[in-house]
Tab-separated table of C-alpha atoms in Angstrom:
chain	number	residue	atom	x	y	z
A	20	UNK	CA	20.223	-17.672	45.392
A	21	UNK	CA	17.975	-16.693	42.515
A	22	UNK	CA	16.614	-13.642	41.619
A	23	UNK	CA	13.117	-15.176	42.949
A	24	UNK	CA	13.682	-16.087	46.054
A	25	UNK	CA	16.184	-12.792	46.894
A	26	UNK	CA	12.695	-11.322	45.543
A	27	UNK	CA	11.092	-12.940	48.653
A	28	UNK	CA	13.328	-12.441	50.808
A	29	UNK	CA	13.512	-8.884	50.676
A	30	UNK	CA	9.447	-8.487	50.464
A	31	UNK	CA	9.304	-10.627	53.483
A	32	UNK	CA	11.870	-8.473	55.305
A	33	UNK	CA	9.921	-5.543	54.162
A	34	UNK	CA	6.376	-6.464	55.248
A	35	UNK	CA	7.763	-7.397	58.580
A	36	UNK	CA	10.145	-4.359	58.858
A	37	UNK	CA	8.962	-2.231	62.176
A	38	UNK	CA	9.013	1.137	60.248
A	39	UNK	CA	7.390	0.038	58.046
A	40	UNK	CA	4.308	-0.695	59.901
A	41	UNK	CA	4.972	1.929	61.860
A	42	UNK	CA	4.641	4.393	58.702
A	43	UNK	CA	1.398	2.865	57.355
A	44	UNK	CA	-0.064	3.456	60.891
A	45	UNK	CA	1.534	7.082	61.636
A	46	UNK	CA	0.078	8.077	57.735
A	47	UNK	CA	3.597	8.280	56.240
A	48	UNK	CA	4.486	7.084	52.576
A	49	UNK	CA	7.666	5.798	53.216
A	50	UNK	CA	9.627	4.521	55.955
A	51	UNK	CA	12.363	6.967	55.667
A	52	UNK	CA	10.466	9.537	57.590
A	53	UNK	CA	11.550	7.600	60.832
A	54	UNK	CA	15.207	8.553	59.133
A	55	UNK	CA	14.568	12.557	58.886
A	56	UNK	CA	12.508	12.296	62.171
A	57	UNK	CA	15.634	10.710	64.246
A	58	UNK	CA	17.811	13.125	63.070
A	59	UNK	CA	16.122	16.240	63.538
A	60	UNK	CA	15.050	14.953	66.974
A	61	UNK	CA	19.162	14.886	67.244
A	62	UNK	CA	20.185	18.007	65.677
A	63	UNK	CA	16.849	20.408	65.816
A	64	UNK	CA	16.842	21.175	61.729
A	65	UNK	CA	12.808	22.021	61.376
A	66	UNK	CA	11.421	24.842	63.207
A	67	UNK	CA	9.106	27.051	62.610
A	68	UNK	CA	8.817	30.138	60.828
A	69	UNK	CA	11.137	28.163	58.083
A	70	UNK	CA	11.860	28.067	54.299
A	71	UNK	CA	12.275	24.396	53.521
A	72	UNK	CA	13.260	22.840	49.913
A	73	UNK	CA	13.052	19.152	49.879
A	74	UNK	CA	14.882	17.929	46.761
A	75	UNK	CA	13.813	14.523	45.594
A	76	UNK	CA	10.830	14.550	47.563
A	77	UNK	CA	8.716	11.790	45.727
A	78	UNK	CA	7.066	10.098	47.485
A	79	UNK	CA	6.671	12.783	49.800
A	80	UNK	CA	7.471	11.541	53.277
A	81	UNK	CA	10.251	13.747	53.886
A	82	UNK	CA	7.629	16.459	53.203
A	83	UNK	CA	4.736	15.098	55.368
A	84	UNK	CA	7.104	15.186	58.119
A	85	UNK	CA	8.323	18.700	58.305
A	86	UNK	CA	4.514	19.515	57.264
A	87	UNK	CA	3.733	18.022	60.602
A	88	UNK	CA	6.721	19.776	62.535
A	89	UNK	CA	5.464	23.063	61.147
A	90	UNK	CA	1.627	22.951	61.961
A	91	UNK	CA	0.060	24.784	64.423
A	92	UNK	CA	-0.682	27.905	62.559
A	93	UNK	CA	-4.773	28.833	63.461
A	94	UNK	CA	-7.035	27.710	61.349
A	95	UNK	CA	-4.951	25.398	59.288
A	96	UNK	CA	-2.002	25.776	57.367
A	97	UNK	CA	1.680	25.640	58.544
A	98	UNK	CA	4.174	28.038	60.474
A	99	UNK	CA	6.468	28.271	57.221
A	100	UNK	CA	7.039	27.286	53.976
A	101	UNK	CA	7.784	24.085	52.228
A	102	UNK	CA	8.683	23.378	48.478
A	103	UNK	CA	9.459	20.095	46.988
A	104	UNK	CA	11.138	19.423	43.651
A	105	UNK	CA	11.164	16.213	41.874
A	106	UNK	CA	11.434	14.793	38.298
A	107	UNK	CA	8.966	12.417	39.905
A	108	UNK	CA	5.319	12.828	39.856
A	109	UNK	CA	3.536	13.622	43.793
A	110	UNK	CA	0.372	12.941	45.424
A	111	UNK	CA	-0.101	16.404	46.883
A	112	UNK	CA	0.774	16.991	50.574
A	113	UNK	CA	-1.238	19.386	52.558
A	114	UNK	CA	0.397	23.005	52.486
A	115	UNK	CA	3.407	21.764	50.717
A	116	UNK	CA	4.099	23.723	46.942
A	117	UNK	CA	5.205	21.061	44.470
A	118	UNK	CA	7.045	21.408	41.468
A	119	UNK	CA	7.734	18.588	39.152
A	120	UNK	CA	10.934	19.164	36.685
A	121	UNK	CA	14.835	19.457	36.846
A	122	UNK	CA	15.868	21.742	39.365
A	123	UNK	CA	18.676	22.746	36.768
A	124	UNK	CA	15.959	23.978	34.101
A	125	UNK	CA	15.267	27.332	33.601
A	126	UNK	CA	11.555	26.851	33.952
A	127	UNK	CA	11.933	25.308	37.477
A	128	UNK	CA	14.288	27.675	38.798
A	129	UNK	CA	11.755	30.067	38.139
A	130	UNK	CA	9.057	28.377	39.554
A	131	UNK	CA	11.299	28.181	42.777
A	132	UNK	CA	12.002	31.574	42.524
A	133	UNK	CA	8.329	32.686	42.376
A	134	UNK	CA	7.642	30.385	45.426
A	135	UNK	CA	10.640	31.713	47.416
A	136	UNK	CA	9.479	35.387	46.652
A	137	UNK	CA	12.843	36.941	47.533
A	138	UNK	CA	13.686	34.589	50.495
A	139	UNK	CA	16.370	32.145	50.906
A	140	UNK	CA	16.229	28.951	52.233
A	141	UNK	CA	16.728	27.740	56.060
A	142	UNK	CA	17.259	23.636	55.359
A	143	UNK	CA	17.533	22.103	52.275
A	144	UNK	CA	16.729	18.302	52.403
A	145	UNK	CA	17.694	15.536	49.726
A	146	UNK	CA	16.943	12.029	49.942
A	147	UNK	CA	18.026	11.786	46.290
A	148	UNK	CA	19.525	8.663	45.269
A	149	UNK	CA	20.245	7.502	41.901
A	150	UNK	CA	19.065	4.226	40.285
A	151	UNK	CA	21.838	1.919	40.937
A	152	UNK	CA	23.098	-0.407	38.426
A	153	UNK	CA	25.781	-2.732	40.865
A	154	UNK	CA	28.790	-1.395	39.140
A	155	UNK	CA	31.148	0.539	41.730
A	156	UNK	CA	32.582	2.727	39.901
A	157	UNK	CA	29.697	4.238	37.779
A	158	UNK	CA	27.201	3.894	40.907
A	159	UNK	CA	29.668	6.159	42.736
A	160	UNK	CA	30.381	8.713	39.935
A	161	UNK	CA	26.133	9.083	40.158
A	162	UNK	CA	25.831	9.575	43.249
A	163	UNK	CA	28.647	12.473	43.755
A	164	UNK	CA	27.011	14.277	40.939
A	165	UNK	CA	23.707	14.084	43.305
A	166	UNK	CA	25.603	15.194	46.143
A	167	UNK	CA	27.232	18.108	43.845
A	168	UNK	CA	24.295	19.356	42.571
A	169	UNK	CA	22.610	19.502	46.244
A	170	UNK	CA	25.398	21.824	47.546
A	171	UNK	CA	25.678	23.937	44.455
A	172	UNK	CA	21.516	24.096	44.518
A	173	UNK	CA	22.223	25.245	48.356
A	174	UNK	CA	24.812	27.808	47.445
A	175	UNK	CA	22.637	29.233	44.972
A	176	UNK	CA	18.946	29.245	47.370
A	177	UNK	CA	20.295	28.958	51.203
A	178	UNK	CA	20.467	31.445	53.870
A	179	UNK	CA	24.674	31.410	54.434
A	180	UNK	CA	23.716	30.103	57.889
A	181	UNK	CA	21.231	27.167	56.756
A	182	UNK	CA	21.642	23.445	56.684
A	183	UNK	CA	22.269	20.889	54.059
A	184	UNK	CA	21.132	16.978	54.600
A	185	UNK	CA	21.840	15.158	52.058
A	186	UNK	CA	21.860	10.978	51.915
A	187	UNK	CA	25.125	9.415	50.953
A	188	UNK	CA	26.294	5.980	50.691
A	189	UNK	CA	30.155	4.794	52.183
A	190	UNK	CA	32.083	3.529	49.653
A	191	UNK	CA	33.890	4.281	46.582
A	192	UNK	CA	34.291	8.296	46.541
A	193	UNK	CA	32.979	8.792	50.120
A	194	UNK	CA	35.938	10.475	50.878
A	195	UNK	CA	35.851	12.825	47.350
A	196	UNK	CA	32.267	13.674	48.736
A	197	UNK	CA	33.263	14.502	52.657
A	198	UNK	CA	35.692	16.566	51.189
A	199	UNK	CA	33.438	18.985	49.201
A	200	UNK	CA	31.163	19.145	52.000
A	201	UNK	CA	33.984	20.255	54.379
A	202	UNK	CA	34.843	22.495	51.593
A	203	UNK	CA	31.127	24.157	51.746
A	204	UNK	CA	30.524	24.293	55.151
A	205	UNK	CA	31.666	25.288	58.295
A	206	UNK	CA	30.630	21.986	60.081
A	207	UNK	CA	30.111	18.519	58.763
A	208	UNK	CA	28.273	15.481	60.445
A	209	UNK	CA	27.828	12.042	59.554
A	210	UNK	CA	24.551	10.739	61.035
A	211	UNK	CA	23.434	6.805	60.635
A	212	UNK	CA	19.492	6.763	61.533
A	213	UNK	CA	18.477	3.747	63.501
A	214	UNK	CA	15.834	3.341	60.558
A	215	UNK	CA	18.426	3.392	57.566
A	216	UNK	CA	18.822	-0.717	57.346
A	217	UNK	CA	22.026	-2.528	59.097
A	218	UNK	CA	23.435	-3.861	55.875
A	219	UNK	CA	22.712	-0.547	53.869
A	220	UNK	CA	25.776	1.201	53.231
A	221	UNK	CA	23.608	4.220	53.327
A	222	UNK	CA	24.302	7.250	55.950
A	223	UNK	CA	23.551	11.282	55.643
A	224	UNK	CA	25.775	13.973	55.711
A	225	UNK	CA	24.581	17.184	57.346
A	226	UNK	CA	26.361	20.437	56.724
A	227	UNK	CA	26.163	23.790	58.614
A	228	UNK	CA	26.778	27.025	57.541
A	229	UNK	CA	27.981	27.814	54.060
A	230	UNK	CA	31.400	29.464	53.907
């Protein structure tokens, strides 16, 4: 099959996708909201009152979604705080800070810091995923750094009782990454959305409690 026509394929499986739809008529950016929404629903992560850091949050779905869990506050405004961080650029999302940069830069640590004001974190989200080039090997060496940047960033800025949900991928080094999880927290679940895509090796790891 060409290039082309996989091309159409996917943009054809894509336009008729349900969450997708369902996303451009619910006001989300992206269709992996339904993803975070399905398992919170499961495992109550977004309450209110929380500090929330959504790593990777461009586009910002992720973010419009616990915005929406948090509101209720009078007069506007949200029940908690919410900080994304991405190298990406971000249309703004209502009561969510932003800060574009490296997490692992001085200057953005600091910026977190500022925002966090002393606090630690309750969840810390990451839909992080690495441009993927096809080659096993490196493609799995990318996305465990991800995944061990995400728990040391939660070591460093989470409340020892908070939650980690990070996206993962089975395959090459799954098991290298299950392990460091188990290593980090006291419990470790593997959740598979009904929105993450049949064929996508994709699934999302959530950890519990840092030890």
């Amino acid at each position: 099959m060409t290039k082309s026509r996989i091309n159409k394929t996917w943009l054809h499986g894509h336009i008729n996708d349900p969450y997708v739809k369902q996303a451009q008529k619910d006001g989300y950016r992206a269709r992996a909201a339904y993803k975070l929404k399905e398992i919170d629903e499961l495992e109550k992560l977004i309450r209110p009152e929380q500090v929330i850091v959504d790593l990777g949050c461009a586009p910002g779905s992720w973010s419009q979604y616990a915005r929406q869990k948090l509101a209720g506050k009078e007069g506007g405004g949200i029940l908690g705080t919410i900080i994304g961080l991405d190298m990406l650029p971000m249309e703004p999302v209502a009561d969510v800070h932003f800060i574009q940069g490296d997490f692992r830069e001085d200057e953005v640590l600091q910026q977190l810091e500022a925002l966090l004001a002393g606090r630690k974190a309750d969840l810390v989200l990451s839909d992080m995923a690495p441009n993927l080039s096809g080659i096993a090997d490196a493609d799995s060496a990318r996305i465990e750094h991800l995944i061990e940047l995400a728990i040391e960033f939660t070591q460093a800025h989470m409340k020892p009782s908070g939650a980690l949900l990070v996206k993962c991928f089975h395959g090459l080094g799954y098991d290298d990454i299950m392990r460091r999880f188990r290593e980090a927290f006291k419990t470790v679940s593997v959740r598979k959305p009904k929105a993450s895509r049949d064929k996508s090796a994709e699934t999302f790891l959530l950890g519990r409690g840092l030890k």
